XYZ file of C-alpha atoms in Angstrom:
226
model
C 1.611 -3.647 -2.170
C 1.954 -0.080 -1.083
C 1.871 1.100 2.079
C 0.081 4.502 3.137
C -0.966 6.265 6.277
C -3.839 8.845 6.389
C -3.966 11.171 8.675
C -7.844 12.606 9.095
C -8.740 15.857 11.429
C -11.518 15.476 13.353
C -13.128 18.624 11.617
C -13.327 16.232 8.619
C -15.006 12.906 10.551
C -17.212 15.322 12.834
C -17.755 18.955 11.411
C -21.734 18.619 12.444
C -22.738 18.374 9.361
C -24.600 14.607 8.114
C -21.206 12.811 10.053
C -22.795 9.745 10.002
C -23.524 9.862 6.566
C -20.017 10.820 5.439
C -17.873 8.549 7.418
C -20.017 5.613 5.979
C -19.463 6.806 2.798
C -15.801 7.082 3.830
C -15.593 4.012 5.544
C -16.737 2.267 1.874
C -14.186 3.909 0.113
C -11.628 3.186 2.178
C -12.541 -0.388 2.115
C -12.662 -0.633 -1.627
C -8.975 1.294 -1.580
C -7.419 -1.190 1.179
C -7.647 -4.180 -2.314
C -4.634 -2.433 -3.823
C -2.593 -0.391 -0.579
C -2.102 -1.323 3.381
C -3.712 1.409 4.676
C -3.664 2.794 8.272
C -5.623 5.528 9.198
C -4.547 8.101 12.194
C -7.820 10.304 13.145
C -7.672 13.462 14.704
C -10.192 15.182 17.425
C -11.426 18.062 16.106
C -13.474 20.647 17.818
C -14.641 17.763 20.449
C -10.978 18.012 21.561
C -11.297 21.662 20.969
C -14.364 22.106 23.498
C -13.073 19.754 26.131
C -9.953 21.228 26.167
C -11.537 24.638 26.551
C -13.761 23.822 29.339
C -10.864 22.150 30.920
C -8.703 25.401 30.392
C -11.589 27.542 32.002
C -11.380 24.813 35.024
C -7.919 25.628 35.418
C -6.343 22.435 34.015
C -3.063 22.367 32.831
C -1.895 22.116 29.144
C -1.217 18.510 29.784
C -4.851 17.848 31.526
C -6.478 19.769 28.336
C -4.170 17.677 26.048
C -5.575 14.623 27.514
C -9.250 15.002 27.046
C -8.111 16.302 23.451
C -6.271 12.719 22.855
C -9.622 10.926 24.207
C -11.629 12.835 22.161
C -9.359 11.603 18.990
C -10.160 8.084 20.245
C -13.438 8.183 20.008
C -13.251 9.682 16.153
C -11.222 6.428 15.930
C -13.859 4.221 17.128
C -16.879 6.179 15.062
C -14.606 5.257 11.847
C -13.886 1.520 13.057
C -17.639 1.214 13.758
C -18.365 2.213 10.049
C -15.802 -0.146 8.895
C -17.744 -2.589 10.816
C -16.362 -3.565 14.343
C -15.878 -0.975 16.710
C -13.659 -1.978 19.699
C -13.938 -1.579 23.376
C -10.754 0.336 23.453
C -8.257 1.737 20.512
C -4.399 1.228 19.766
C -2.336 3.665 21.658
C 0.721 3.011 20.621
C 2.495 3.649 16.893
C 4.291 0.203 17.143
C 1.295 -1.934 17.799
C -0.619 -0.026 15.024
C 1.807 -1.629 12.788
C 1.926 -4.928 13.980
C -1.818 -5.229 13.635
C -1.681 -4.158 10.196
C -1.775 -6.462 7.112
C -2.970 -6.360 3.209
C -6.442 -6.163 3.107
C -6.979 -5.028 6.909
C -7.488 -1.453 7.656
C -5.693 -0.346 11.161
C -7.536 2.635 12.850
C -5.618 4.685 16.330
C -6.198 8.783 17.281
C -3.874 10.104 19.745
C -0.753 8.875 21.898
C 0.266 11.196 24.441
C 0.442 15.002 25.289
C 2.540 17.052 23.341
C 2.251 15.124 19.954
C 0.114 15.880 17.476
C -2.158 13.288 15.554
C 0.182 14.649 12.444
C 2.953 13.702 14.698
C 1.461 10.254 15.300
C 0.569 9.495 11.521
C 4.480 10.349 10.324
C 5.439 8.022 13.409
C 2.911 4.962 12.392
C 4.187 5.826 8.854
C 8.146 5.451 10.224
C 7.592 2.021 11.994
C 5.575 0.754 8.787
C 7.791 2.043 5.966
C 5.065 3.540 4.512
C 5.190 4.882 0.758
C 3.510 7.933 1.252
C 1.386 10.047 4.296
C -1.914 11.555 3.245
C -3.061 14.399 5.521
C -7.117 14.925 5.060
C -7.890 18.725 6.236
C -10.383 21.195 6.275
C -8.251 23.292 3.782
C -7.885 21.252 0.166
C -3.841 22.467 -0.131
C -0.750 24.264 1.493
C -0.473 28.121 0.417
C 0.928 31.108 0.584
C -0.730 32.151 2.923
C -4.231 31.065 5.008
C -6.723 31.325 2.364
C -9.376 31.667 4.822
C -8.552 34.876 5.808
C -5.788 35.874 2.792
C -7.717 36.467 -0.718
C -4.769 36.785 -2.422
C -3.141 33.399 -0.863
C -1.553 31.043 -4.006
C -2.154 26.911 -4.147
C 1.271 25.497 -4.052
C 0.815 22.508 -6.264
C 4.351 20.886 -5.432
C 6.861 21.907 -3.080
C 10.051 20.023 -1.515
C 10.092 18.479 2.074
C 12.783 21.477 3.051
C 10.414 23.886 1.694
C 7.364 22.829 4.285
C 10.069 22.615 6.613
C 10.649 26.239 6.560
C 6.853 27.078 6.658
C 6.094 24.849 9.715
C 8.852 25.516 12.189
C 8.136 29.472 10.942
C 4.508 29.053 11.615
C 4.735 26.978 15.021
C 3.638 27.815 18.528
C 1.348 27.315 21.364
C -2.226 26.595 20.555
C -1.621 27.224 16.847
C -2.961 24.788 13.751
C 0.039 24.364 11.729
C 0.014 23.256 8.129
C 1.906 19.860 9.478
C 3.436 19.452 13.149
C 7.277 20.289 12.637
C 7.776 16.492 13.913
C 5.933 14.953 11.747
C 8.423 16.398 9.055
C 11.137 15.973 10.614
C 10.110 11.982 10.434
C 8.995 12.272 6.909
C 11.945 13.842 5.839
C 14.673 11.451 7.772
C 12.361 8.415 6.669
C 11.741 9.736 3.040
C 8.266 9.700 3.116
C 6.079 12.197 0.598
C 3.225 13.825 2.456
C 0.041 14.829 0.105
C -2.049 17.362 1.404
C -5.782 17.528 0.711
C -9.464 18.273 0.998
C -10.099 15.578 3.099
C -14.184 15.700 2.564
C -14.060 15.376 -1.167
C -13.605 11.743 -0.979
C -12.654 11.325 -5.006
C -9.674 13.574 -3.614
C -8.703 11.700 -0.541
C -9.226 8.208 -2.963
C -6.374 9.082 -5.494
C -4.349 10.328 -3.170
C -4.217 7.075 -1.321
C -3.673 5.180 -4.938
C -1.037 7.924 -5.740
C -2.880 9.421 -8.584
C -2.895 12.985 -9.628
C -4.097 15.136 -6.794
C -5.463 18.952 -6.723
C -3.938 19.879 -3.452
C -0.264 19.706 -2.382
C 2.211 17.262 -3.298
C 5.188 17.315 -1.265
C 8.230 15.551 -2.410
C 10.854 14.442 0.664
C 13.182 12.280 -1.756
């Protein structure tokens, strides 16, 4: 059985926009997917973390105070998705390693973040290292890597397929304080040493996010680390 981690921002899980009704939707899916791969599932925090983070900035808290309330706020995207897939927990998995031991065929593990200064992209390649997982899938609010932001670059290209080295170059150009990359530089780094392709998606268009998971033909970004 294949293994495969999913990495989902919390702008997909909790945009505003009928949540509830989309990460039950999601949480079906993903049940009906976790017959044929192991799946583990990293979530992400979204504009929650955003705003608390914010606040906490205007307070005067340090980066590593506003990167804590961002981590809690991934936790509790975490327990929303656990509580669709039908027992939510007191507390989350913190750590990569225990992830992974609590994961086996036909159970889906669930964790957000792990400490400041790492990313939940970060997190996902990490869970994905320790499991020796086939292949990460990272759900975001922008269906593919290109060219060039497409939200504010008309003339930005899809890039259907592009080699680990390649995103490599785009991430660590890209990278800096308080900026959304494409994919943390570390998390690369990880799926490149460990040889692990990263698929990059719409992560609301659940048909999207489903063959991705199964390794079927995708419309976003396939990229290719062996």
């Amino acid at each position: 059985m294949e293994k495969v981690v999913v990495s989902i921002g919390g702008s997909i899980l909790v945009p505003g926009e009928n949540d509830a009704e989309f990460i039950g939707k999601l949480a079906k899916m993903l049940k009906e997917v976790s017959k044929e791969v192991q799946l583990a599932i990293v979530c992400g925090g979204g504009k929650t973390a955003r705003y608390y983070a914010g606040i906490a900035k205007d307070l005067g808290g340090s980066t590593y105070e506003q990167d804590i309330l961002g981590i809690a706020a991934t936790r509790m995207n975490a327990q929303l998705l656990m509580l669709a897939l039908g027992e939510m927990p007191d507390a989350v998995i913190t750590d990569p390693e225990e992830l992974v031991k609590a994961s086996q065929p036909g159970k889906i593990v669930v964790m957000g973040g792990t400490v400041p200064g790492h990313t939940t992209d970060a997190v996902s390649s990490m869970v994905a290292a320790a499991m020796k997982a086939d292949r990460i899938i990272n759900g975001t609010s922008v269906d593919a890597v290109y060219t060039a932001d497409p939200r504010k670059d008309p003339n930005a290209k899809k890039i259907p397929k592009m080699t680990i080295d390649e995103l490599a170059e785009i991430v660590y150009k890209e990278h800096g304080a308080s900026k959304s990359s494409v994919f943390d530089p570390l998390g690369v780094k990880l799926a490149k040493e460990n040889r692990m392709d990263i698929l990059m998606i719409d992560g609301r268009n659940l048909d999207e996010l489903k063959n991705a998971i199964l390794g079927k033909p995708i419309n976003g970004t396939f990229v290719n680390s062996h």
